[in-house]
Each structure stands twice: as C-alpha cells, then as structure tokens.
XYZ file of C-alpha atoms in Angstrom:
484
model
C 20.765 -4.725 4.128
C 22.685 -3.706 7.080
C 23.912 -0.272 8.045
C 27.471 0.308 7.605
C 27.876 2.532 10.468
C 26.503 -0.081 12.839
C 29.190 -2.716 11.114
C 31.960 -0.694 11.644
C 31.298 0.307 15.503
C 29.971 -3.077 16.179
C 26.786 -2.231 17.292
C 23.984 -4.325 17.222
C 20.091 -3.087 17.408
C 17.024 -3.171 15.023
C 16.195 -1.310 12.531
C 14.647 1.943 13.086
C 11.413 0.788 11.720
C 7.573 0.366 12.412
C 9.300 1.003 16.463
C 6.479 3.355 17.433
C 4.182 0.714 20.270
C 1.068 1.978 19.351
C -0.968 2.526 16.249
C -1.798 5.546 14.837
C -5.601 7.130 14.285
C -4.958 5.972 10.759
C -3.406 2.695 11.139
C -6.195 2.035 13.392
C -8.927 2.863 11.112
C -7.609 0.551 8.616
C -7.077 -2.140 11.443
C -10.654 -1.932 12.425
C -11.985 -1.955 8.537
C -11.496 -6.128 8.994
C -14.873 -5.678 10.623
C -16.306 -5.888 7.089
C -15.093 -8.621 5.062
C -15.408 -5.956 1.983
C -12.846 -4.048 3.778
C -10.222 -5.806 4.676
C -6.874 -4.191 4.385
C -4.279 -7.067 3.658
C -1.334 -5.726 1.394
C 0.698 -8.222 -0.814
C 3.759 -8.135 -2.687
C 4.893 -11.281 -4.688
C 8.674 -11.481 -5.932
C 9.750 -13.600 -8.749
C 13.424 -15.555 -7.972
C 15.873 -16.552 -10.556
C 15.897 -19.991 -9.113
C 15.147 -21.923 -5.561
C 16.221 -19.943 -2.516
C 18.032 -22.006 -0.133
C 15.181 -23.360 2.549
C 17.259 -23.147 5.459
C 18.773 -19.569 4.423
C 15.390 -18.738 4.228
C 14.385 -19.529 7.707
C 17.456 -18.131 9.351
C 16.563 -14.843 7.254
C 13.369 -14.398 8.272
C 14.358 -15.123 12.107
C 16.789 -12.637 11.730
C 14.709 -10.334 10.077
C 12.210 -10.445 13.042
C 14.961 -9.703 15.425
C 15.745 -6.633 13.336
C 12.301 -5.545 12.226
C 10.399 -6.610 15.957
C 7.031 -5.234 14.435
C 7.246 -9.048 12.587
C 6.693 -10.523 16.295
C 4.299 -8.270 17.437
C 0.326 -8.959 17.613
C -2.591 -6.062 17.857
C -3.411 -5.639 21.773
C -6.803 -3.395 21.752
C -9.258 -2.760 24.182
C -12.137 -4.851 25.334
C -14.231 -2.030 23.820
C -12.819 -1.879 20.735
C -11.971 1.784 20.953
C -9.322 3.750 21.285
C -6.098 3.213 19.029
C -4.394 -0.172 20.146
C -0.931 -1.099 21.096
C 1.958 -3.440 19.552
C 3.160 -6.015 22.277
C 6.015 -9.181 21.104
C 3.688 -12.200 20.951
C 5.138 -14.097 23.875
C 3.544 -17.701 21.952
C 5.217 -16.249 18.562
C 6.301 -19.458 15.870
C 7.695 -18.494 12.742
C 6.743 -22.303 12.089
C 3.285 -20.843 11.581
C 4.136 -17.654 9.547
C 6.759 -19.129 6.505
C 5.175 -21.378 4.176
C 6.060 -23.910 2.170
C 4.221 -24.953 -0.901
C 4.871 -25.817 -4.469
C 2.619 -24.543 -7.043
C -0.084 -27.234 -9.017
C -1.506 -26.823 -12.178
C 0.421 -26.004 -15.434
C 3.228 -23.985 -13.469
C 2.515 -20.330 -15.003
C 2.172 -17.698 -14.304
C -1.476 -17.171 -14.859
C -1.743 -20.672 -11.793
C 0.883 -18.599 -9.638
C -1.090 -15.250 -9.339
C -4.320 -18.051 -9.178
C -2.825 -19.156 -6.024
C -1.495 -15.530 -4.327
C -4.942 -14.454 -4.725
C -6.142 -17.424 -2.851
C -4.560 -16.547 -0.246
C -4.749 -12.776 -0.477
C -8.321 -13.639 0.340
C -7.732 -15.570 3.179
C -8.183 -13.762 6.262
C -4.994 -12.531 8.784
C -5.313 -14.295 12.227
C -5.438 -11.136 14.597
C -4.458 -13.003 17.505
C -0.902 -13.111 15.922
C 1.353 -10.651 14.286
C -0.484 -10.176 11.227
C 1.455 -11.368 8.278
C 2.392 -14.328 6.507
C 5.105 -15.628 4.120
C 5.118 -18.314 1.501
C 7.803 -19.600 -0.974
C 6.163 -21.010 -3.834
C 8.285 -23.499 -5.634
C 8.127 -25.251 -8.965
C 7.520 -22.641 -11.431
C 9.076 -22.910 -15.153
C 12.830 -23.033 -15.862
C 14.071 -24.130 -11.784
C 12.435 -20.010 -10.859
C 10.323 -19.830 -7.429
C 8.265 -17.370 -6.166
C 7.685 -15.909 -2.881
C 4.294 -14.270 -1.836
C 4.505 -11.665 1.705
C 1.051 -11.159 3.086
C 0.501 -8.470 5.584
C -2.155 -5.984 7.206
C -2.422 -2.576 5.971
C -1.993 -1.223 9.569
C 1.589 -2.665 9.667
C 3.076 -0.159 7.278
C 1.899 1.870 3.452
C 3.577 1.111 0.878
C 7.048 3.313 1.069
C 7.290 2.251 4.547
C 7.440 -1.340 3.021
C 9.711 -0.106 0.184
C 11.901 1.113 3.242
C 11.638 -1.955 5.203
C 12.544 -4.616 2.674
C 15.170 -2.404 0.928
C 16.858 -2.707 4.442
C 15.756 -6.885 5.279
C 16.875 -7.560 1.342
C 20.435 -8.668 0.910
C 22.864 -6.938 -2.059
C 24.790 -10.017 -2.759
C 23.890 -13.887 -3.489
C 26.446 -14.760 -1.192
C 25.648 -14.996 2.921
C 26.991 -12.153 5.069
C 28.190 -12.988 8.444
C 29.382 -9.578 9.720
C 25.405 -8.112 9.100
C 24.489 -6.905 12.672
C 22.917 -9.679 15.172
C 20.455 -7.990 17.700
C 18.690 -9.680 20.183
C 15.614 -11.345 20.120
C 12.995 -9.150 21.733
C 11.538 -10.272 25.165
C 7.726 -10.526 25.196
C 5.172 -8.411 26.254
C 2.410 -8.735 28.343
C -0.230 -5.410 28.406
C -3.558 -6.043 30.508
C -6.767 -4.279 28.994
C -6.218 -1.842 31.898
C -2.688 -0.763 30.967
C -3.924 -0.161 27.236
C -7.002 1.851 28.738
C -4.890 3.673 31.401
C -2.298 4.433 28.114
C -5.611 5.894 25.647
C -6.802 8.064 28.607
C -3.224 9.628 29.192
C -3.129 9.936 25.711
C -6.409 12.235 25.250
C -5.118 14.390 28.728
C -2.239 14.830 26.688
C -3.909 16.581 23.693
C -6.113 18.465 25.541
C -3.244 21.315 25.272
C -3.048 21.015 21.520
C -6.976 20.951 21.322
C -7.129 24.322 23.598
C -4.258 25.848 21.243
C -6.287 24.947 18.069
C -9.236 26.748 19.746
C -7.413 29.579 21.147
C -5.754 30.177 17.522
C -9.392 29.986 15.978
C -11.165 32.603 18.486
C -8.324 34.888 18.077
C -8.365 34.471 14.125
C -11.677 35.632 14.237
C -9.592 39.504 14.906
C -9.803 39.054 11.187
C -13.469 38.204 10.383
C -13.044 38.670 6.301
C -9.711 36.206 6.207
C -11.267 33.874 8.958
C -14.107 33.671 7.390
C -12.522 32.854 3.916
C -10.083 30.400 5.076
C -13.032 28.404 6.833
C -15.371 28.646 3.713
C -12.191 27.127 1.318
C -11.904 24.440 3.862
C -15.634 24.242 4.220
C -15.553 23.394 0.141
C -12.819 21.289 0.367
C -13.892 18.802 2.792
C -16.740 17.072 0.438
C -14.319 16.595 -2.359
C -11.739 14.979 -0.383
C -14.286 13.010 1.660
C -15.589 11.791 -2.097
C -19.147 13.335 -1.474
C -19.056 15.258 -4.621
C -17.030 12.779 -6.904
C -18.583 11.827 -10.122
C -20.933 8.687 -10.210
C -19.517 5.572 -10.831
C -19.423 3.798 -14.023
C -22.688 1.535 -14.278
C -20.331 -1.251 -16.130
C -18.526 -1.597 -12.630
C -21.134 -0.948 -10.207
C -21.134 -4.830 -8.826
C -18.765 -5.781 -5.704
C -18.473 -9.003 -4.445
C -15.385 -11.038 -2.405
C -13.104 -12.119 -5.315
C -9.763 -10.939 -5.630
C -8.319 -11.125 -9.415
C -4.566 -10.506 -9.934
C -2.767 -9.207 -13.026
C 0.574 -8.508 -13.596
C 2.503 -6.085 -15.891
C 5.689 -4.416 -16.429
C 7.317 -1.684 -18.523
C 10.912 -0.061 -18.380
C 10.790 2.467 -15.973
C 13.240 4.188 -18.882
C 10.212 4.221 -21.042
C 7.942 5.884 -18.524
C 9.856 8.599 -18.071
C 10.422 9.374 -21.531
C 6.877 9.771 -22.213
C 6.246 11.648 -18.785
C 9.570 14.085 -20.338
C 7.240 14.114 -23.445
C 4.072 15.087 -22.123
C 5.795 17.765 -19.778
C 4.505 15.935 -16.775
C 5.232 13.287 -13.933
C 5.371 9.354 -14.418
C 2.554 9.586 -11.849
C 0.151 11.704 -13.913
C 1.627 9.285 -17.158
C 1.090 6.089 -15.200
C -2.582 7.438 -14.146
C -3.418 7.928 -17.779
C -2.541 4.712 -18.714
C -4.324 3.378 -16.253
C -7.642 5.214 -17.786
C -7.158 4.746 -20.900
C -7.244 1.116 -20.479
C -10.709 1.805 -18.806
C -11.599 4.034 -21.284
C -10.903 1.531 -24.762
C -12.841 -1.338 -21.758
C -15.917 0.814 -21.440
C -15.860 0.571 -25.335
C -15.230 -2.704 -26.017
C -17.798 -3.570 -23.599
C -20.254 -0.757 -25.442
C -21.256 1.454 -22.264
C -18.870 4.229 -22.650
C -18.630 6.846 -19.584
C -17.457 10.144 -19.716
C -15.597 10.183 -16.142
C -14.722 7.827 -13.276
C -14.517 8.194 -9.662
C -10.663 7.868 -8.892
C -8.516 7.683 -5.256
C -5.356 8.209 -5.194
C -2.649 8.478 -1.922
C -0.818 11.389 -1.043
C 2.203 11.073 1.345
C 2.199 13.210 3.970
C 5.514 11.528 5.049
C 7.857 13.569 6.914
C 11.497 12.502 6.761
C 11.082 12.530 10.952
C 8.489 10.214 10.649
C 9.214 6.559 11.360
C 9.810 4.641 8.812
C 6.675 1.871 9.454
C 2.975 3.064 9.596
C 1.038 4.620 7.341
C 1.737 8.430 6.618
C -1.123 8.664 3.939
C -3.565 11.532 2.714
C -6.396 10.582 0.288
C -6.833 12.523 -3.401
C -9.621 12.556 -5.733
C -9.981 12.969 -9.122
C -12.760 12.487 -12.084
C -10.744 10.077 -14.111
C -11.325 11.758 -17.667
C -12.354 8.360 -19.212
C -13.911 10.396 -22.128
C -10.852 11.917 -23.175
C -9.550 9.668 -26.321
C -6.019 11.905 -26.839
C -3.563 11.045 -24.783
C -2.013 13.655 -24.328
C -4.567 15.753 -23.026
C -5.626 13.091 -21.118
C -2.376 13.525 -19.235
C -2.880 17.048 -19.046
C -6.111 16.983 -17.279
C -4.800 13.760 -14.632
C -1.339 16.363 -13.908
C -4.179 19.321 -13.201
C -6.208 17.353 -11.185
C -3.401 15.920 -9.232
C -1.602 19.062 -8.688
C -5.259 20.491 -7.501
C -5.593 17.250 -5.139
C -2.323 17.737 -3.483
C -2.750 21.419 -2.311
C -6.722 20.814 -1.095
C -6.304 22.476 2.224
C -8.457 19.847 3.481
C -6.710 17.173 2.595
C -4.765 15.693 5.806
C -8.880 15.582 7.009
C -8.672 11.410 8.045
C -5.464 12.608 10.068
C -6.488 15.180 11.727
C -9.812 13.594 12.248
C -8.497 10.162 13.070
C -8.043 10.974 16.981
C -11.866 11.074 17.055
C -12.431 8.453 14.544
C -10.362 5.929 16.401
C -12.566 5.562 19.149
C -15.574 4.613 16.893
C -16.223 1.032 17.100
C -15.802 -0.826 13.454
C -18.884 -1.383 12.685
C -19.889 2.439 13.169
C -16.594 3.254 11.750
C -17.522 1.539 8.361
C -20.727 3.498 7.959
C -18.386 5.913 6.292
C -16.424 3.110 3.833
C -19.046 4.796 0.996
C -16.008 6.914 0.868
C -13.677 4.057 -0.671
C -16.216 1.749 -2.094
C -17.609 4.449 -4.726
C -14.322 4.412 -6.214
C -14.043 2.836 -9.073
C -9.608 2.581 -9.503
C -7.577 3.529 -6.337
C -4.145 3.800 -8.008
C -0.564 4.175 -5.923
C 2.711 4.539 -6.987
C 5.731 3.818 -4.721
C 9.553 4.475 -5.773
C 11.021 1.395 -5.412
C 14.266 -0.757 -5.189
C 16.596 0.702 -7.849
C 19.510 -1.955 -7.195
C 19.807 -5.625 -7.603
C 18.646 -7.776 -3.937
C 18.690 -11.087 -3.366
C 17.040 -13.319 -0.744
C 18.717 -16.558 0.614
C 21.163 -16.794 -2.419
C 18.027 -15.992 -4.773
C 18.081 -12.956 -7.136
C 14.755 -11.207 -7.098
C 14.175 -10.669 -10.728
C 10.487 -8.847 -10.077
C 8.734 -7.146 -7.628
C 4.722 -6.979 -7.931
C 2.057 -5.413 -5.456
C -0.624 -5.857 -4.509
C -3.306 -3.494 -2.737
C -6.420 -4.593 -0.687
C -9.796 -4.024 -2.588
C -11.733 -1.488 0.119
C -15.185 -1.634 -1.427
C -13.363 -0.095 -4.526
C -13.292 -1.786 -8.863
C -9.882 -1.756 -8.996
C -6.507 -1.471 -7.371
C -3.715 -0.162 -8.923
C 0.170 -0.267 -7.419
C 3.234 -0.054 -9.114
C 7.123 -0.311 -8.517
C 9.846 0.355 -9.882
C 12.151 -2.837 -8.486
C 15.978 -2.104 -10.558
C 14.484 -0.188 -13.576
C 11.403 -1.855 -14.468
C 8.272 -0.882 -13.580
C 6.119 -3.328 -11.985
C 2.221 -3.225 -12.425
C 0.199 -5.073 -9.664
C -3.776 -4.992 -10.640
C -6.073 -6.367 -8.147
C -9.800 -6.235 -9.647
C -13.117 -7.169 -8.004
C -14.312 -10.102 -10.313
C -17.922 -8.432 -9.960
C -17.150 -5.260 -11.395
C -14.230 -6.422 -13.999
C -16.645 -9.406 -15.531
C -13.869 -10.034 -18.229
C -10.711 -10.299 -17.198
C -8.673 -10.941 -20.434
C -10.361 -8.421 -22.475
C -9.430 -6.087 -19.697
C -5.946 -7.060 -19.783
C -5.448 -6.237 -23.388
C -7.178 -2.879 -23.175
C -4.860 -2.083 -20.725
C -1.462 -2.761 -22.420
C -3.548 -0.716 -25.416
C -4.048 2.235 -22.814
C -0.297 2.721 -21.613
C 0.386 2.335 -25.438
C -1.480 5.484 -25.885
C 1.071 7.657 -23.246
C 3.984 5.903 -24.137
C 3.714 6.310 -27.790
C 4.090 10.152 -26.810
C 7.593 9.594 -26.100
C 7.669 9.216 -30.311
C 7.389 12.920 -30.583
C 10.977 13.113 -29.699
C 12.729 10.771 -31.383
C 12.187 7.684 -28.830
C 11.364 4.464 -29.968
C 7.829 4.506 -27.684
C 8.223 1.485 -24.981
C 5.151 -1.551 -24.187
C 3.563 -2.345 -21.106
C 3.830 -6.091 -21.347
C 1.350 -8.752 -19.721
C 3.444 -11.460 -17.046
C 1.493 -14.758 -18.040
C-alpha cells in the first residue's frame, strides 16, 4: 500500500524497510542455524484468495514490490570464514523467473492436499546463493479460490516486521492503482570477501568505546559493593532460565525429532478471543497460550502419559519504534507450560504470571547483547548451543496483524496463516489476526506429534476450555474451528 505523502509530493523511493546492508548478531545466528538441517529457519505464510489472481498482475506486483522492498533482490554475502555478521548486496544475476511459481494443486483439491503441498516445500531448502525467498500461487482449489504460499529465511525479517512489510506491498482495493509510487530498480552490488572483512573489523574498532563504557560503568558500580553485588547475582539467576538451562523436562510423549514438517490450520474470531481474555482479566496472549496447552494437556490424556508441565518458548519484542522495520528485534521467554492444570481459568492465570515474570527477566535481551560475540562463531560451533530451542516442546508467537481488507492482483485475501520454522522444537505455534479473525498456523514435528488428527481435535477442545470463559458474562463463548 503506498504512502500518501509520497503520492501527493510525487516522490518516488522504497519503502523504509529491511534497508539496514548488514545483518544483525541475531539475524545472523539464525542465518547460520541452516548449518543443521534440524535448524533451519525458513518462515511461511500461506494466504487463501477469493478466486484466481490475475497472472500477469501478479508478476508486475511482485517486480514492483522488489523495487520497493530491495531486501527481495538481495542475496547473503559472508565471509570466506564464515564469521562475522554478513552483508546484503542486490544479486546482480537476480530472475524473478526463478522466485514466483506457478503450480496447480493435485489430489482431491482441499485443504488438507493444499497444506500437504506448502509443507513440501516448507521443507525444501532456500538456495543461499540467491535472495532467500520464494513465492508460489497455487491454483485449482474448490469453488474457482487459489492460494498463494511466501517462503522466506528467518534472517530476512520476524514476524511484525513481515506484518509491516506486506501490510505496505498488499493493495486496499481489487482494482489496479496507477498513481502507487514507481522507484527505481536497484543497481547491483558487487562486495569482495575483503570489503566484507575490512567492514566486520571497522565494525568491532567501533564498539570498542561502548565495550570500555560498559566496563568503566561496572568498575565504578562496584562504589556500591551491596547494590553491585545484588544486581549481578539477579542477573547471575536470570541467565539459566532465559538460556532454558533450568526449564522443566520435556514431555516423554514428544521427546522424538525428526525432518517432517506437519501443517494445521485454525481460526477463531479475534472478537471471541478477546472476550474471553476480558473474562479471565488477562491478555489474548496469555488466553491464546492456554489454549494452546490445554490442547496438549486433553493430548497427553488421550494418549495416556499425562505430564504435569512442559517446556515452553515464547518471543518477546524488543522492537523499538526507531528500529527498522525488517530484521528481527526478538528476545526469548520461558515458561513451564502448566499442562497439569485442568481449570481454565487458572490455567490462564498461571500462563499471564509467568509471562509477565518472562518479560521483566533482567536477563532477557542476553542473545542480543551476546550476539556480537556469538556472530563470529562458525555454525557448526554456534549450534552446540541449539539444546536451547530443541528442548522446547511448543514455541508459540503471536503477531497483530492486518485489521483491513487487502487484495493481491485483483484477488481478495480471505485468510492469512503462518507458519514458523521447527528449531529442534515439538511444535510451532503462530497466529494472526488478518481483518478480525484469528488465524492459527501449527507446524508439528511428525516424530513428536505421532497422531496428527487426534491432536487436532484436542486442540479445538483446548481453546474451548478459555473461550467458554467468556460465558461468565453473558457471551455466547466462540470455537476455534479446524480449515480442512
């Protein structure tokens, strides 16, 4: 969606967005977690269209998007070494001929054979010697709909950065619009190993001030021995429980991983969420979260191995709104998913603690502030430490999403579902809210959830629990309902 203010002066440029040339610590991290096949960090999100996008529309859109988002045409330059954070340069051989797809869905058109093929090629793997995504409209599903399935690495952007990006890329209106800004295309870039090397040793000279500061602020809190040494022994607790060295153990029913990506879909009225959240005196995150493990909780006893906890991540923005909008501005939480607790609402109560005790760990911005040091590992030392994620039995995000109708090349999108990458980790959880409903993206290991369908329906069974609490005030409770 273009900017008015650049309509009405005329000017044409990008979008402020994913502009910064280099990675971050953390987006480097993630990039260099492809090392293990276990770990790789490919983000989805597939949209559901009200009928066949125009092809052609669809081309020109995506050029044009490219020209406004360049981060689309840009590959990862790193260093021979593989250290050191690397740099974004425009792929001088790029061919959107090789990033948009075209393909038309076999089977018995569902659903269930859509999400069959997304995860297919969810699990392919990103070519790094290109910009790493790829795009595919899926044709042929029931009633003249089509789908369209964006793949892309973590390192590109976390998930409000995407909500930012295509809230900006997606058009309001059906109809074409020829006065939407025009920018350039960007020229290509050539950087030699040696200019990415000269650029990461300039770049540690330049926080050697910062580094001294941190010191000097350090020695001279030790004026106060009592408070220095109490803020260092809070810390000194804090970093094994964000690190995940103290979470509880995981659940023995989900203690297989393997390579297989499963995807489920849901949705809810976001209306319904909140009434239950305004029910339970808490956020739709801490409802959402308790829906989540309560449909773990009735699976554990279907399955007849009950647990009384599970090891949960969750991501904390540490966003700032002077932070570009691209990258990933992310902080890690962890909490010991109350599995055991049957009522709901204390369920809730214990996930809105927990959270709220998550949030304000002081050290939780550790993989940030660490990450300058981190980056320089090499991946394969670098996932020594992916114990961290792959304990986890549920990561679980929720983004704010769209909250107006878009449309792509004369397409409505009617849904919005994510996808998150599987680091070692059971499950992954995202959800959306795409124009008042909530959209449920589940991304299981196959290993650890061994039946999918019986999974499915404890689910919808668990957010029935927390949404039922809406009841206590008058409101008819809402349904999470299965896409199939």
């Amino acid at each position: 969606m273009a900017d008015e203010a650049d309509l009405t002066e005329g000017v044409d440029r990008p979008l402020d967005w994913a502009s910064d040339p280099h990675m971050s610590s953390v987006d480097t991290i993630m990039w260099r977690g492809d090392t293990d096949r276990r770990m790789r960090g490919t983000i989805c999100m597939l949209e559901i269209y009200d009928c066949d996008p125009d092809w052609d529309r669809l081309v020109a859109a995506h050029e044009w998007a490219s020209r406004m988002a360049p981060r689309f045409r840009q590959r990862v330059v790193d260093s021979p070494f593989g250290t050191g954070t690397p740099s974004w340069a425009v792929d001088p051989d790029f061919d959107l001929h090789y990033h948009l797809r075209r393909i038309r869905l076999g089977g018995d058109g569902s659903i269930r054979a859509l999400l069959t093929t997304c995860e297919q090629l969810a699990m392919t793997a990103l070519d790094a010697a290109r910009p790493p995504w790829e795009g595919y409209l899926i044709e042929g599903l029931p009633d003249g709909k089509a789908a369209y399935f964006l793949k892309a690495h973590h390192a590109l952007t976390d998930g409000l950065g995407a909500i930012i990006g295509l809230a900006q890329l997606h058009s309001p209106t059906r109809d074409h619009n020829p006065k939407k800004p025009q920018p350039p295309s960007p020229d290509p870039v050539n950087i030699t190993p040696l200019d990415l090397i000269q650029r990461q040793i300039a770049e540690e000279v330049r926080r050697i001030p910062h580094r001294l500061d941190t010191a000097f602020r350090g020695v001279r809190a030790l004026t106060n021995p009592r408070q220095a040494l109490s803020t260092a022994l809070r810390y000194g607790r804090s970093v094994p429980r964000v690190a995940g060295l103290v979470s509880p153990p995981g659940s023995p029913l989900l203690a297989h991983r393997s390579l297989s990506w499963r995807f489920s879909a849901f949705e809810v009225p976001f209306a319904d969420l909140k009434a239950a959240a305004t029910a339970a005196r808490s956020s739709v995150n801490d409802v959402y979260l308790a829906g989540l493990i309560g449909g773990f909780r009735l699976y554990h006893e279907k399955m007849g191995s009950p647990v009384e906890s599970i090891p949960v991540a969750i991501p904390i923005s540490v966003r700032r709104p002077e932070d570009p909008a691209g990258g990933n501005r992310i902080a890690v939480g962890r909490l010991a998913g109350p599995v055991g607790i049957a009522d709901p609402f204390e369920r809730v109560l214990t996930i809105r603690e927990q959270v709220r005790q998550a949030r304000h760990e002081p050290a939780v911005d550790i993989f940030n502030t660490l990450g300058s040091v981190m980056a320089w590992m090499p991946g394969t030392v670098l996932m020594r430490f992916s114990g961290t994620t792959s304990q986890n039995d549920l990561q679980a995000s929720n983004v704010p999403g769209i909250p107006w109708e878009t449309y792509v090349a004369g397409a409505k999108v009617e849904r919005m579902f994510p996808f998150g990458p599987l680091p070692g980790c059971a499950m992954m959880a995202t959800m959306i809210t795409h124009n008042g409903t909530a959209c449920l993206g589940i991304n299981s290991d196959g290993a650890a959830i061994t039946d999918q369908e019986l999974f499915a329906e404890c689910l919808v069974a668990g957010f029935g629990e927390v949404l039922a609490l809406a009841a206590d005030d008058d409101v008819t409770p809402g349904e999470l309902k299965r896409v199939v």
